[in-house]
Amino acid sequence: MEEFPPSAVTVDLVVLTITGEQLCVLLVRRGIEPFRGAWALPGGFVLADEDLDTAARRELAEETGLAPGTVHIEQLAGYGDPGRDPRLRVVTIAYLALAPDLPVPQAGTDAAEARWTPVATLDPATLAFDHAKIFTDGLERARAKLEYTPLAAAFCPPEFTVAELRRVYELVWDARLDPRNFHRKVTGAEGLLEPVGTTTTRDGGRPARLYRRGPAELLSPPMLRTRG
Amino acid sequence: MEEFPPSAVTVDLVVLTITGEQLCVLLVRRGIEPFRGAWALPGGFVLADEDLDTAARRELAEETGLAPGTVHIEQLAGYGDPGRDPRLRVVTIAYLALAPDLPVPQAGTDAAEARWTPVATLDPATLAFDHAKIFTDGLERARAKLEYTPLAAAFCPPEFTVAELRRVYELVWDARLDPRNFHRKVTGAEGLLEPVGTTTTRDGGRPARLYRRGPAELLSPPMLRTRG
DNA sequence: CCAATAGTGTCTATGAGACATTATCAG
DNA sequence: CTGATAATGTCTCATAGACACTATTGG
């Protein structure tokens, strides 16, 4: 092993949710230096005996007070530019988490404040460290994954209507989808949705059938996002 | 910052190429403990003032003696299970590299030997550390990326024929594609291929037009791999 | 009744896949 | 010439997208 350059390893989280009519990201206001007072992605050090995924879930729970089962979480990428943290060499493993509409987050240990911020109004350049890039990468990953995975349901409560699922696509992609074609597509896709059997009128109008997520891991054929 | 658990950070590489008629991965035989004598993915420590991408390219150059411009390289994922290295806590950032047919690699500093191994005959379980998982993830990433990116050309020399590009798909996916439909599809895709203007008879039969990679970043609509 | 949304049916353009046909080289 | 592969054309079927229409609730 000889000598090796020592580093700290952290996890950072891009946590996305849909509250009301907006796609939002979880930000914390830093209570300590560096970047004290600035908004940042939640995160923290990986403990000595801890798996990366475990560290990410722990930080998520600390920051949101969330039941682990309700949130989709996946690794995003590693970021390790020298100088990304002014104190010492820190390599961070970023995670992407998608959650249904959540209660207001609670501030964690290092954070003075935690908040859901609409992505439409967020200027990424104001974020601490290199979190602008991590946030942008995470958002793009989420957008891409809606195309070919059933991940949109991760933004919905356990039982949801086709219209609610469509709203997820429309908000994340900032696009309009034809309700009738969307309905035909998702109800026709094998293993995507499982009918619960009951209906709801919470969206107004004719009662809508409720569905749960089905066992499908892949959306085939994919949902098409018209590319520029 | 208080106290933090110190770690070493490495990069490991899944380097794929096509030699003759087989998809191959670059492996090195370890010359030092642990796993001395076992085959492993090439890799090494990230230096103190070095970017992760830079470290990956440096290791690749050391291990293959390759001109940097000819190889596609992208980050794959981070791996950090405690105990994945028996010596100390090591978090590795894995990279995926795709290269055209290459000269025989040269052994690096820590490696006794370097070799191209056909993926069809490789038992991943024999690899050192957790390299079985990294290799499997890298291979699956490469397979998936052929579907929706122009990445297959990374396996080809700068100028190549449609048939050579098709061979890449067939070898990586282990599938057969109709030459006529494939030809129509790739020559019709916007920005994918740029005709050089010359032809070659190196494949026998009627001379085939030579192409270079075009500027397209995305293959739209994607190449379809028939899913199970 | 009317307003609103759910859900179905129909038409059309596009593209994938199967496969015939013609083109152009080496020997 | 033959044998090989390149390149193009044609047909059919599936599906995305546009949009008309019917269904079922609340007010």
mmCIF file of C-alpha atoms in Angstrom, chain B residues 2 5 7 10 18 31 33 44 53 58 67 78 80 86 153 179 189 208 211:
data_model
loop_
_atom_site.group_PDB
_atom_site.id
_atom_site.type_symbol
_atom_site.label_atom_id
_atom_site.label_comp_id
_atom_site.label_asym_id
_atom_site.label_seq_id
_atom_site.Cartn_x
_atom_site.Cartn_y
_atom_site.Cartn_z
ATOM 1 C CA GLU B 2 -14.167 17.893 13.377
ATOM 2 C CA PRO B 5 -13.148 8.739 8.826
ATOM 3 C CA SER B 7 -10.330 6.811 3.287
ATOM 4 C CA THR B 10 -9.024 4.887 -6.253
ATOM 5 C CA ILE B 18 -13.377 -5.764 -29.897
ATOM 6 C CA GLY B 31 1.771 -8.516 -8.621
ATOM 7 C CA GLU B 33 -0.939 -8.459 -2.060
ATOM 8 C CA GLY B 44 -4.958 2.862 -8.935
ATOM 9 C CA ASP B 53 -11.478 11.855 -14.704
ATOM 10 C CA ARG B 58 -3.813 8.489 -16.501
ATOM 11 C CA ALA B 67 -3.198 7.851 -27.058
ATOM 12 C CA GLY B 78 -18.786 4.528 -6.988
ATOM 13 C CA GLY B 80 -17.457 1.700 -1.197
ATOM 14 C CA PRO B 86 -8.943 -5.906 3.275
ATOM 15 C CA ALA B 153 -18.483 3.865 -33.077
ATOM 16 C CA PRO B 179 -27.814 -6.038 -42.432
ATOM 17 C CA ALA B 189 -30.214 8.748 -38.664
ATOM 18 C CA ALA B 208 -18.300 -0.450 -48.835
ATOM 19 C CA TYR B 211 -17.852 6.757 -42.607
#
